[in-house]
Short mmCIF file of C-alpha atoms in Angstrom, two decimals:
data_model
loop_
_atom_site.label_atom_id
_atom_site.label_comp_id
_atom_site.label_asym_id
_atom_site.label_seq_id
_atom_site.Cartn_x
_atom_site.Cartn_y
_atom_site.Cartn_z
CA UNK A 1 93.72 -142.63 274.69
CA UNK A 2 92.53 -139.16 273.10
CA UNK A 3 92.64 -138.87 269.47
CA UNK A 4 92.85 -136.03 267.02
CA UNK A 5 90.80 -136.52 263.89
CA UNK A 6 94.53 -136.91 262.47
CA UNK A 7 95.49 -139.47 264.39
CA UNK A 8 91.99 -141.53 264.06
CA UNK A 9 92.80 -141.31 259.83
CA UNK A 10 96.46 -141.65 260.15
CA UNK A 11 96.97 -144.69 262.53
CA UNK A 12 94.05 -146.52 260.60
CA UNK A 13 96.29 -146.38 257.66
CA UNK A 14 99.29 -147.37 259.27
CA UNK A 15 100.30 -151.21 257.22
CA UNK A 16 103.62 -151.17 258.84
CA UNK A 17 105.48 -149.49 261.66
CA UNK A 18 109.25 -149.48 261.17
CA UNK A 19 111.62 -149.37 264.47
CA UNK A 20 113.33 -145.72 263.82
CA UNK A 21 111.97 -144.96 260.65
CA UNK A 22 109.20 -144.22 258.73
CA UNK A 23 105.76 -145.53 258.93
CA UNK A 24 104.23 -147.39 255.95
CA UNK A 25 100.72 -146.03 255.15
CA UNK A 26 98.46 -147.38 252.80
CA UNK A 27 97.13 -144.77 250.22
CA UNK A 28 93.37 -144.42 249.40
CA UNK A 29 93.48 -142.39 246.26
CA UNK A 30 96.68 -141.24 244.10
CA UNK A 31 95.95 -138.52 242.15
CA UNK A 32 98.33 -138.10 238.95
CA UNK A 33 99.09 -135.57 236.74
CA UNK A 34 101.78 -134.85 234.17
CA UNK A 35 104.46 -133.12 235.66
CA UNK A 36 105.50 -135.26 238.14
CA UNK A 37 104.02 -138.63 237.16
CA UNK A 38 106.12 -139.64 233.68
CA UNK A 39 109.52 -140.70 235.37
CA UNK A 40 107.27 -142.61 238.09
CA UNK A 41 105.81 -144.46 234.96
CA UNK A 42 108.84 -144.91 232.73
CA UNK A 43 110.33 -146.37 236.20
CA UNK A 44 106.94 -149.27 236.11
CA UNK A 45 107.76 -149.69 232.90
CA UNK A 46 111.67 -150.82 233.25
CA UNK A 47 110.73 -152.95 236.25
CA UNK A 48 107.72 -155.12 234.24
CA UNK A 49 105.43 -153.98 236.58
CA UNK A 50 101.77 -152.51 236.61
CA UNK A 51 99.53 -149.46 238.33
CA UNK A 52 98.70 -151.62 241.57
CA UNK A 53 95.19 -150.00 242.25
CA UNK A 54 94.56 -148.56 238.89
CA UNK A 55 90.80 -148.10 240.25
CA UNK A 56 92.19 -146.26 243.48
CA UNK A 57 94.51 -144.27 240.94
CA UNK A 58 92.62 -140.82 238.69
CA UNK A 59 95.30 -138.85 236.06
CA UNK A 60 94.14 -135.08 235.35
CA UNK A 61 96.07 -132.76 233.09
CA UNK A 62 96.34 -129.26 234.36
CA UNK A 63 99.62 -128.06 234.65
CA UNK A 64 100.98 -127.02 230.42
CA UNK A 65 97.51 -126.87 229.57
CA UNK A 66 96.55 -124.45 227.19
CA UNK A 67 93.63 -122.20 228.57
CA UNK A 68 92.70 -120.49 224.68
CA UNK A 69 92.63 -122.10 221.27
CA UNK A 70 91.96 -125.51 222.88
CA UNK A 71 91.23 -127.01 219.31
CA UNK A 72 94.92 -126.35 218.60
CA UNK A 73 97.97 -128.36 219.17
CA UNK A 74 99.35 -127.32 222.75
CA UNK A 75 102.36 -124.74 220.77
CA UNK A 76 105.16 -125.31 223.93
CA UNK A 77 106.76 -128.74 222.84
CA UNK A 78 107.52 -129.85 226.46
CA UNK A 79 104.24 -129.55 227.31
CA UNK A 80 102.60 -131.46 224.40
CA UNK A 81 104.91 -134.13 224.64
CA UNK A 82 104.04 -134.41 228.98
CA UNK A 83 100.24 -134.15 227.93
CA UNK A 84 100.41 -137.09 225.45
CA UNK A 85 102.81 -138.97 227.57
CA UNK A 86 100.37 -138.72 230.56
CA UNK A 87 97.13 -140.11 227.98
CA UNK A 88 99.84 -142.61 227.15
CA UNK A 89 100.31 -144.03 230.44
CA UNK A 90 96.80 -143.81 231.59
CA UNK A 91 95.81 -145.87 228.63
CA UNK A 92 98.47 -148.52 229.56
CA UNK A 93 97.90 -149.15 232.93
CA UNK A 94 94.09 -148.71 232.88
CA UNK A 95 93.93 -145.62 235.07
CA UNK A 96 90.94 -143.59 234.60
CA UNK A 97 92.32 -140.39 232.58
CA UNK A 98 90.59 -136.52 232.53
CA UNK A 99 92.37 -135.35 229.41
CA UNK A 100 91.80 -132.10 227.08
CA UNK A 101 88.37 -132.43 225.42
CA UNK A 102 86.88 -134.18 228.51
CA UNK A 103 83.90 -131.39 230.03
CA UNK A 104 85.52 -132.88 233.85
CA UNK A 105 88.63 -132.01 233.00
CA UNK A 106 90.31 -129.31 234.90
CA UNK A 107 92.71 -128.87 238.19
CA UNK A 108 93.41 -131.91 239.64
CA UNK A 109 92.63 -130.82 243.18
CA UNK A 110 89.53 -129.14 242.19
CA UNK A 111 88.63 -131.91 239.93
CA UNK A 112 89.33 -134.39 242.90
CA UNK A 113 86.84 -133.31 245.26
CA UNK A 114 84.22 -132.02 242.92
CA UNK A 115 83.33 -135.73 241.55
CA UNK A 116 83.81 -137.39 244.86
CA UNK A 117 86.77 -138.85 244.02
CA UNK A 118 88.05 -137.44 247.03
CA UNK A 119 86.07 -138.21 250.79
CA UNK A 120 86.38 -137.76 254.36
CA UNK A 121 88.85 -140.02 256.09
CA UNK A 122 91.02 -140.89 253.05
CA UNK A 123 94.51 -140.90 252.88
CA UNK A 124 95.21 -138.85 249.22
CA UNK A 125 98.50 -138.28 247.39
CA UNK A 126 99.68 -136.37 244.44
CA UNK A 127 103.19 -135.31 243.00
CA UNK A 128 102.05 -131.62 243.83
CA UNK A 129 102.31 -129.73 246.81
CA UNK A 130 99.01 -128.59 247.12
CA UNK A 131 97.29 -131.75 247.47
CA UNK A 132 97.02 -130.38 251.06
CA UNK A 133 93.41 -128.83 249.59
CA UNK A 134 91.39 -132.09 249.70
CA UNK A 135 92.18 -131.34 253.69
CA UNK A 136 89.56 -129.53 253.44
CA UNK A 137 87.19 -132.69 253.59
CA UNK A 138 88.72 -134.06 256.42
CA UNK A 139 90.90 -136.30 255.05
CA UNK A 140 95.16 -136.49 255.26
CA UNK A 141 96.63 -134.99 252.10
CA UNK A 142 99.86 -134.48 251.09
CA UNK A 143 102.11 -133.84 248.26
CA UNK A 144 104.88 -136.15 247.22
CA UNK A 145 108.03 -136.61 245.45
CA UNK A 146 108.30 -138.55 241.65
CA UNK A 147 110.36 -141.20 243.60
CA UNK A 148 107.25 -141.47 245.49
CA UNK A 149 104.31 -141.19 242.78
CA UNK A 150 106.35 -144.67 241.76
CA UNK A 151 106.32 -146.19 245.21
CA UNK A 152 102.58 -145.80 245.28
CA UNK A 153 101.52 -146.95 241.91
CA UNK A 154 103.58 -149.79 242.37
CA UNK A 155 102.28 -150.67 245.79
CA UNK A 156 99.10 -148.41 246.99
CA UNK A 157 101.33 -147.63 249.76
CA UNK A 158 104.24 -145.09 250.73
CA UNK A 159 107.29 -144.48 253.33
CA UNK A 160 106.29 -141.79 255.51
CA UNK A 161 107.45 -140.67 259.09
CA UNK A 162 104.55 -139.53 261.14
CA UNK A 163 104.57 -135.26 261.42
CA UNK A 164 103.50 -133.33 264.72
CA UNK A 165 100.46 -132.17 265.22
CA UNK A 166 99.49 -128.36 265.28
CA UNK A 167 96.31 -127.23 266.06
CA UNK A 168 95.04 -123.43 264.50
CA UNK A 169 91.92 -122.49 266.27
CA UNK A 170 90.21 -119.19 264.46
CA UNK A 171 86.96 -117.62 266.36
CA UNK A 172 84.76 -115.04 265.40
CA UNK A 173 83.25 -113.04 262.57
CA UNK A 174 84.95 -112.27 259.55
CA UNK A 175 84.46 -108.98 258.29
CA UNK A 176 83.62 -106.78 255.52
CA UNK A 177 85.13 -108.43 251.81
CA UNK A 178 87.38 -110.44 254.36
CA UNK A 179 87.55 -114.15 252.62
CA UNK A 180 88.88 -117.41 253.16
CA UNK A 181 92.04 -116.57 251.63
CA UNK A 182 92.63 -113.27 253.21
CA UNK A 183 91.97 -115.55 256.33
CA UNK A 184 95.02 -118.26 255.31
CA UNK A 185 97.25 -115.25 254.28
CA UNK A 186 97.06 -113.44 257.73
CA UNK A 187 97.46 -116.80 259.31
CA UNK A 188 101.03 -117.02 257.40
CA UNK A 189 101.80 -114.04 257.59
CA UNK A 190 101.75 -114.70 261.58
CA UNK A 191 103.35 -117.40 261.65
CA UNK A 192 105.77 -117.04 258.83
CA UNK A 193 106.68 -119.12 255.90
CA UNK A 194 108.49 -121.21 258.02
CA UNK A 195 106.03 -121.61 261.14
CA UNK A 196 104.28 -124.82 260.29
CA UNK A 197 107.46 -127.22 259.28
CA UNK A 198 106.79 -130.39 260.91
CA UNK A 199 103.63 -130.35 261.59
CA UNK A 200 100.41 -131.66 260.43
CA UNK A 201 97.84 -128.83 261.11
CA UNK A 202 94.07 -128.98 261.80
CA UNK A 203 92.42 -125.94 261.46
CA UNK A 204 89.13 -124.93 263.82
CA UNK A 205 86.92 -122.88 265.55
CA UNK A 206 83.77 -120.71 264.80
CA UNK A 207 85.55 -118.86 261.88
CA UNK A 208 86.66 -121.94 260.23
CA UNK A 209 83.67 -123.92 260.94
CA UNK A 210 80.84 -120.70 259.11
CA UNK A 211 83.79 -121.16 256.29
CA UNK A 212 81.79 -122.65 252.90
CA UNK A 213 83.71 -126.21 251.67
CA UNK A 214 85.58 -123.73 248.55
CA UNK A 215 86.58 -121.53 251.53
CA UNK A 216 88.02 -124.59 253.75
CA UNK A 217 89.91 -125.67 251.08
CA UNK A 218 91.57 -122.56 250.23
CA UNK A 219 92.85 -122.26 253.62
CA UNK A 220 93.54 -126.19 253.87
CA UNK A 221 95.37 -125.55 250.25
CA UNK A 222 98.27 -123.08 251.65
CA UNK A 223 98.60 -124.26 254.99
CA UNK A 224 102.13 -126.01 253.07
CA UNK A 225 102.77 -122.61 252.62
CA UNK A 226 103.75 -122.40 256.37
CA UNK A 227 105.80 -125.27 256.12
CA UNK A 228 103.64 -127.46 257.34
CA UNK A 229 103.49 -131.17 256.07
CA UNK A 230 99.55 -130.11 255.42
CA UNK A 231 96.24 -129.29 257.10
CA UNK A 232 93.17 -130.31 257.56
CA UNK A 233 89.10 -129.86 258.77
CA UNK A 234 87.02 -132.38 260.78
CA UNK A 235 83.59 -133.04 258.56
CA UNK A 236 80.59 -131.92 259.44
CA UNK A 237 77.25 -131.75 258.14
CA UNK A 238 78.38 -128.75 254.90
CA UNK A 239 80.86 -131.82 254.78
CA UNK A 240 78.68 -134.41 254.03
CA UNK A 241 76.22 -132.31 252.23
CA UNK A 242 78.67 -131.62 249.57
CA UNK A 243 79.09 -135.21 248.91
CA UNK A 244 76.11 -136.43 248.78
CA UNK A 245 74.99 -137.63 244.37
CA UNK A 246 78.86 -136.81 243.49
CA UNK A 247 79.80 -139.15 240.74
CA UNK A 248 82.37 -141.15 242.67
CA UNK A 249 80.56 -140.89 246.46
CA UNK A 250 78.74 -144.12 247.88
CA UNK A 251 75.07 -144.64 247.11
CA UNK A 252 72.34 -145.83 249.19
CA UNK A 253 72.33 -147.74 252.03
CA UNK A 254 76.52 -147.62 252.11
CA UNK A 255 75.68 -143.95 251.59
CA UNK A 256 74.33 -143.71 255.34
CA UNK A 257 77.49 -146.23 256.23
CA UNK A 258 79.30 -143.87 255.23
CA UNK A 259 78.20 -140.80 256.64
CA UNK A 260 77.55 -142.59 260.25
CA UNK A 261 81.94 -143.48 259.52
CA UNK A 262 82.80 -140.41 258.91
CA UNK A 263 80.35 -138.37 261.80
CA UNK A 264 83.39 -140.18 264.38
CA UNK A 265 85.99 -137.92 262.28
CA UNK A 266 86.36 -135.21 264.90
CA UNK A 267 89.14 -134.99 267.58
CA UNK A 268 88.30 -136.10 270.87
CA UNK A 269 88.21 -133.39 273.85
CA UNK A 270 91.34 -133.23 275.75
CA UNK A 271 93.82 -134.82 273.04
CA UNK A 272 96.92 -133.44 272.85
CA UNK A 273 98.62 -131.15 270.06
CA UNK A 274 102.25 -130.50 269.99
CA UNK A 275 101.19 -126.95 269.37
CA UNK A 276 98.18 -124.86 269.62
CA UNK A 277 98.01 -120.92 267.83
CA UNK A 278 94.78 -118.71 268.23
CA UNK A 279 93.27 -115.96 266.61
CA UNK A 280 90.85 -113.58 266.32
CA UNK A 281 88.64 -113.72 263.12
CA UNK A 282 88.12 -109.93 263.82
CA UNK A 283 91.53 -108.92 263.12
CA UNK A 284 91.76 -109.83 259.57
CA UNK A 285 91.32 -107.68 256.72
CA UNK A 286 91.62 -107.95 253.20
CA UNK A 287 95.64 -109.20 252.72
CA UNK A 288 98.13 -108.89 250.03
CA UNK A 289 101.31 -109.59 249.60
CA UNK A 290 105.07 -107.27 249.14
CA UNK A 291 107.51 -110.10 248.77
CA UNK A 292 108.68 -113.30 247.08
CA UNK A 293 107.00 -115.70 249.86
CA UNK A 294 103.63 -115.82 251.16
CA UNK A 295 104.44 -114.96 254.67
CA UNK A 296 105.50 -111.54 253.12
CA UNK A 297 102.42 -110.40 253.72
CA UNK A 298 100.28 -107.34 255.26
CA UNK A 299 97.07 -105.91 255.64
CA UNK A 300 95.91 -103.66 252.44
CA UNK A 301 96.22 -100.64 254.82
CA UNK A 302 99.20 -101.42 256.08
CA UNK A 303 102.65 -100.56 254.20
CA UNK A 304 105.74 -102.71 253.32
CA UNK A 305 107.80 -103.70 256.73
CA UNK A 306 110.85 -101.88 257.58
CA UNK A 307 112.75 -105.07 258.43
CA UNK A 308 114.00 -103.90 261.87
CA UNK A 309 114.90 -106.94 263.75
CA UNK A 310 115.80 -108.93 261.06
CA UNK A 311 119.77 -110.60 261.24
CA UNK A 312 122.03 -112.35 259.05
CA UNK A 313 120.05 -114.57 256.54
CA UNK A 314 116.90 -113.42 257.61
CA UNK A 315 118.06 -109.79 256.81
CA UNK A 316 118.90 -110.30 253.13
CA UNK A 317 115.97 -112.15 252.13
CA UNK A 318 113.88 -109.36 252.88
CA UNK A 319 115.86 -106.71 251.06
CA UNK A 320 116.29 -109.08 248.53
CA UNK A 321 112.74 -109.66 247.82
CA UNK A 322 111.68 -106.10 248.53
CA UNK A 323 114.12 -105.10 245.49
CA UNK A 324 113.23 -108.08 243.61
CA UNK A 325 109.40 -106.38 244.08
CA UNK A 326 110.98 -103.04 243.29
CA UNK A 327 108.98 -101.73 246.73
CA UNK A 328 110.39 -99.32 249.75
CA UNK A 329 110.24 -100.30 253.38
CA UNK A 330 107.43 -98.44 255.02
CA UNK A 331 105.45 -98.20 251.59
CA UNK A 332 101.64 -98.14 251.34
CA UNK A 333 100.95 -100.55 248.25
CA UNK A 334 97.17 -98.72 247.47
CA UNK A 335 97.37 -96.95 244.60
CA UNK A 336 100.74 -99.14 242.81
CA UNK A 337 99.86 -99.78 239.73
CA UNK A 338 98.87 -102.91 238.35
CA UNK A 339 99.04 -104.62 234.72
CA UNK A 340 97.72 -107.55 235.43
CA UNK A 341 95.35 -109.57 237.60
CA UNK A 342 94.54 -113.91 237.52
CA UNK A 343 91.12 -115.06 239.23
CA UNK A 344 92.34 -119.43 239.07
CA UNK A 345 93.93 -121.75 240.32
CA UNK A 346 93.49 -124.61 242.32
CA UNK A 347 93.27 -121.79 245.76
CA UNK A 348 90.80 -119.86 243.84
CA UNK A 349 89.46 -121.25 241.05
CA UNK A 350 86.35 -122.44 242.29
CA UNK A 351 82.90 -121.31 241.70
CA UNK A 352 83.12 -119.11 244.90
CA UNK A 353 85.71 -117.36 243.76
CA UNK A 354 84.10 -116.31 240.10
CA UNK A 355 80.40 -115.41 242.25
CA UNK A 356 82.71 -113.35 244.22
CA UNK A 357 84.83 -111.67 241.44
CA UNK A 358 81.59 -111.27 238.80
CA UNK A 359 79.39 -109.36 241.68
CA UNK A 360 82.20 -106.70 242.16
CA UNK A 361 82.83 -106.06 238.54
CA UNK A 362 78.89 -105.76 237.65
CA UNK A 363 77.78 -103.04 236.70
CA UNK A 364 81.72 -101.93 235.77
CA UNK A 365 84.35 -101.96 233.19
CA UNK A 366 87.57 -103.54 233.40
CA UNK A 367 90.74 -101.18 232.95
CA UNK A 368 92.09 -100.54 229.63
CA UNK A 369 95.51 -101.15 231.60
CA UNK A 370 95.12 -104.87 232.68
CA UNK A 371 94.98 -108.15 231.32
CA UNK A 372 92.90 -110.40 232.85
CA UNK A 373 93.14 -114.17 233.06
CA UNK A 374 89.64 -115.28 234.24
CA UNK A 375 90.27 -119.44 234.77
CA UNK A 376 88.00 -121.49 235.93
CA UNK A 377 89.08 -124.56 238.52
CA UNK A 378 87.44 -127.57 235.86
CA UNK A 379 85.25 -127.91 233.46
CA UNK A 380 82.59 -128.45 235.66
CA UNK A 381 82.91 -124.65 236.98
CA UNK A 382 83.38 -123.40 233.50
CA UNK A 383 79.31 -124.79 233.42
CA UNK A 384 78.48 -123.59 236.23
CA UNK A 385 79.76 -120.06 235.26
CA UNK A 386 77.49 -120.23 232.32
CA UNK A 387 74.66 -121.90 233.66
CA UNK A 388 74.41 -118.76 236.51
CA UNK A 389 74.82 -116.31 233.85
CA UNK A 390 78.44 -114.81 235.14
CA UNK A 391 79.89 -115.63 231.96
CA UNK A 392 77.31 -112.65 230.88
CA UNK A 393 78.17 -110.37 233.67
CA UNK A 394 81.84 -110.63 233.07
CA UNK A 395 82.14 -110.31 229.57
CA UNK A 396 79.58 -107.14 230.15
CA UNK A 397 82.57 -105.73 232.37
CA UNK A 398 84.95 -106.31 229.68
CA UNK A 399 86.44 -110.09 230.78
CA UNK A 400 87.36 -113.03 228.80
CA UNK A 401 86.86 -116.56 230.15
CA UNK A 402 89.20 -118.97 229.72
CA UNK A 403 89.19 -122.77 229.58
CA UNK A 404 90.18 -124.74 232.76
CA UNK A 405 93.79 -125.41 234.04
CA UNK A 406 96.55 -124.15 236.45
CA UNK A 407 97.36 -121.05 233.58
CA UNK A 408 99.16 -118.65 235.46
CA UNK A 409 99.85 -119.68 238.87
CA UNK A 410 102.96 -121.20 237.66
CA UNK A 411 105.07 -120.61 234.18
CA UNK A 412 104.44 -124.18 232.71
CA UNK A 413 101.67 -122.79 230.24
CA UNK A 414 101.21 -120.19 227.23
CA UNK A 415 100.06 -118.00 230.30
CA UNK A 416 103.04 -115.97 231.78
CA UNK A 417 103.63 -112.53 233.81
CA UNK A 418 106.14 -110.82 231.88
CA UNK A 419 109.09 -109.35 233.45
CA UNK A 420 108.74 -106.39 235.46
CA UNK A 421 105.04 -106.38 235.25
CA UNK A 422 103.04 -106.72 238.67
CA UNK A 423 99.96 -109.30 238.84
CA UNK A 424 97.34 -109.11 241.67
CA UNK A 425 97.25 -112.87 241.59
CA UNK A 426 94.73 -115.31 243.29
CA UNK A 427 96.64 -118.27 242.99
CA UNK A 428 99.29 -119.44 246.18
CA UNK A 429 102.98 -118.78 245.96
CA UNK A 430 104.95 -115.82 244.65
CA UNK A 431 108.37 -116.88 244.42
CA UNK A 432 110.61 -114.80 241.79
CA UNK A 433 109.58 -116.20 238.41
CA UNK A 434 106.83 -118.08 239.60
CA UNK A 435 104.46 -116.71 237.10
CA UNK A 436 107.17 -116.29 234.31
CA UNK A 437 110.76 -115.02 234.58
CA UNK A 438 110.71 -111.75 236.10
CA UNK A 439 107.41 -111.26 237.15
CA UNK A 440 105.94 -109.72 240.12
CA UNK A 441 103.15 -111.83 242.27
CA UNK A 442 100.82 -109.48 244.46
CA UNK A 443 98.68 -112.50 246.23
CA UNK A 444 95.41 -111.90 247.26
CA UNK A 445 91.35 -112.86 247.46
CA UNK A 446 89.19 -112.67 244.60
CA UNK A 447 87.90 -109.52 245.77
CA UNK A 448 91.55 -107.52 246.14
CA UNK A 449 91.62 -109.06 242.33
CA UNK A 450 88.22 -107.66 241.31
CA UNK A 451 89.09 -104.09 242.85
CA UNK A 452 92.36 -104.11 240.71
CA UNK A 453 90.98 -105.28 237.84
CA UNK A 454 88.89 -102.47 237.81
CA UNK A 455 90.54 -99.20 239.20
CA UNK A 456 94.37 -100.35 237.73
CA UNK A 457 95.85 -100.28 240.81
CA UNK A 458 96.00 -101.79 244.40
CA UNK A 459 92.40 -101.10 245.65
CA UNK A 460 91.07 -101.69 249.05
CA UNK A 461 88.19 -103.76 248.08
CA UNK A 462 86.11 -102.01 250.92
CA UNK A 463 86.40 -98.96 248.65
CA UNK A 464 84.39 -100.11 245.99
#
């Protein structure tokens, strides 16, 4: 029988198949963070009951991290007290623990892959939705509830039904300051918010394929924002490359064991998707976003949709979010002014993204009308930065660099979009309040950001 490379990881993991009901799937890493994880522990903790694979399990605070004044007390009270609690549980149940003052500290799913924590043909899960990003590696990633962050450290294993497969197939070239996330947001912004529920996607073709590992897992990172259960990339060689002296990745002769394993992670010619989309790499341009969902999205040329067509619920989301936005159907957003602009996250937070961002601002100043929140992915970035001399280059233009954690991509930090204000934002979802009550999200690539940051406004990037 044909196999997709989804298939291949997924039945290989299967420990149990229930008659009508979910499979049970055994879990190769369970990544843990602070948010989601202290109910899962307080519920180990009422049943007598330890971490099952504490060596399979790695805790990372990121989310109510502080990116400034780092030698301070974290000032919001909820999130010192879910910091601590996470270092608390760590220490208890022996699971290894990347807190504040550790250099590898940083986003969890930028942390993940970067030590080699994460590797081809794993199964991963986190209590965040974007665990989808270590997709990017070829392995089957997925977010999960608190209910089942307990499941799996009690047992290494979780309850899940098995999703449809989708296949995305992108050929081609991409153009001119077109990047990986432009890419990803033209992709939902065909297929909708909505397009992907149910499935489990795998993303190819020449486009994909010339992507760079940061690029694959920006793409593999949103593909939940589709709806889809998450997404993934065969490895290849950039794959294995990557890998190879990461901290946590096999050594020697189980090295080449490895490697020769994973080479068979591909999907066989002639297996069967439940559904196939394909594009042209050509048509993309640099994206951005006019709504309060990702799929409300448009090239930077275009203007804001008119809604025609639209019925019923369909109808009032859109006007909704357009006067949420405070935009006009059939409105070019180039030249909308903009206060403020975040280069982070764990969709663009990587060192990619800061090459990309520091070589459009050289040579430039940053406008006396924005705040920028420069924030790198993990610590080990923050080096990297430094160590290539864009630290230099930025604060030249007139940036700060901050320390390393999810900052403004969601209000759980000092770091929040105040109301009415409009942020050209790098990070993934811009839901009504995501980046603090009131705000307005713009998503976009690094370079959108960079063009922004400098002229004030919505700049075509091309421009520049």
């Amino acid at each position: 029988m044909k196999k997709t490379v989804f298939d291949k990881i997924w039945d290989s993991h299967v420990v149990k198949r229930i008659e009508g009901g979910p499979e049970v799937l055994y879990i190769d890493r369970h990544l843990v963070h602070e948010v989601t994880s202290p109910q899962a522990f307080a519920g180990l903790d009422r049943r007598g009951i330890k971490v099952a694979r504490p060596e399979r399990t790695f805790a990372v605070c990121d989310h109510n991290v502080p990116t400034l004044n780092r030698h301070l007390p974290i000032v919001e009270e909820q999130s010192r007290i879910q910091v601590e609690t996470l270092a608390r549980n760590a220490a208890g149940h022996g699971v290894t623990y990347f807190g504040l003052g550790n250099p590898k500290q940083g986003v969890v799913h930028v942390v993940g892959p970067e030590l080699g924590i994460t590797l081809p043909g794993m199964t991963i899960v986190c209590g965040d939705s974007h665990t989808s990003t270590h997709g990017a590696y070829g392995s089957i990633a997925f977010g999960i509830g608190t209910s089942e962050v307990e499941m799996t450290l009690a047992s290494q294993c979780i309850m899940q039904p098995k999703p449809q497969k989708m296949l995305i197939e992108i050929n081609g070239r991409l153009g001119k300051c077109v990047t990986a996330k432009d890419l990803v947001l033209y992709i939902v912004y065909k297929l909708t918010a909505g397009g992907g529920t149910g499935y489990f996607i795998e993303f190819a073709g020449s486009a994909v394929r010339e992507l760079t590992m940061e690029g694959r897992m920006t793409v593999c990172n949103m593909s939940i924002e589709m709806g889809a259960r998450g997404g993934l990339i065969a490895p290849d060689e950039k794959t294995f490359e990557y890998f190879y002296g990461r901290e946590y990745a096999p050594k020697g002769a189980e090295w080449d064991k490895a490697v020769a394993r994973w080479k068979t992670l591909k999907t066989d010619e002639g297996a069967l998707f439940d559904k196939t989309c394909t594009f042209d790499a050509a048509d993309v341009e640099p994206m951005i976003t006019y709504g309060t969902n990702p799929g409300m999205g448009m090239k930077i040329t275009g203007t804001v949709p008119t809604g025609d067509g639209l019925a019923g619920t369909d109808r009032i989301t859109f006007d909704k979010a357009l006067h949420y936005m405070g935009f006009q159907a059939g409105q070019s957003l180039i030249g909308h002014p903009v206060q403020y602009v975040f280069l982070g996250s764990c969709t663009n937070g990587r060192i990619e993204d800061f090459r990309t961002f520091a070589a459009f601002v050289k040579g430039k100043k940053k406008h006396p009308d924005v705040t920028a929140w420069l924030v790198p992915g993990s610590g080990s970035v923050e080096k990297q930065i430094c160590a290539e001399g864009l630290d230099k280059t930025l604060e030249a233009a007139g940036f700060e660099l901050r320390r390393p954690g999810c900052s403004a991509c969601l209000a759980m930090n000092e770091d929040k979009i105040p109301a009415g204000k409009y942020a050209v934002s790098t990070s993934n979802r811009n839901f009504e309040g995501r980046q603090g009550p009131g705000s307005r999200t713009l998503l976009a690539g690094a370079p959108v950001a960079a063009a922004a940051a400098i002229t004030g406004k919505v700049t075509d990037p091309r421009t520049l």
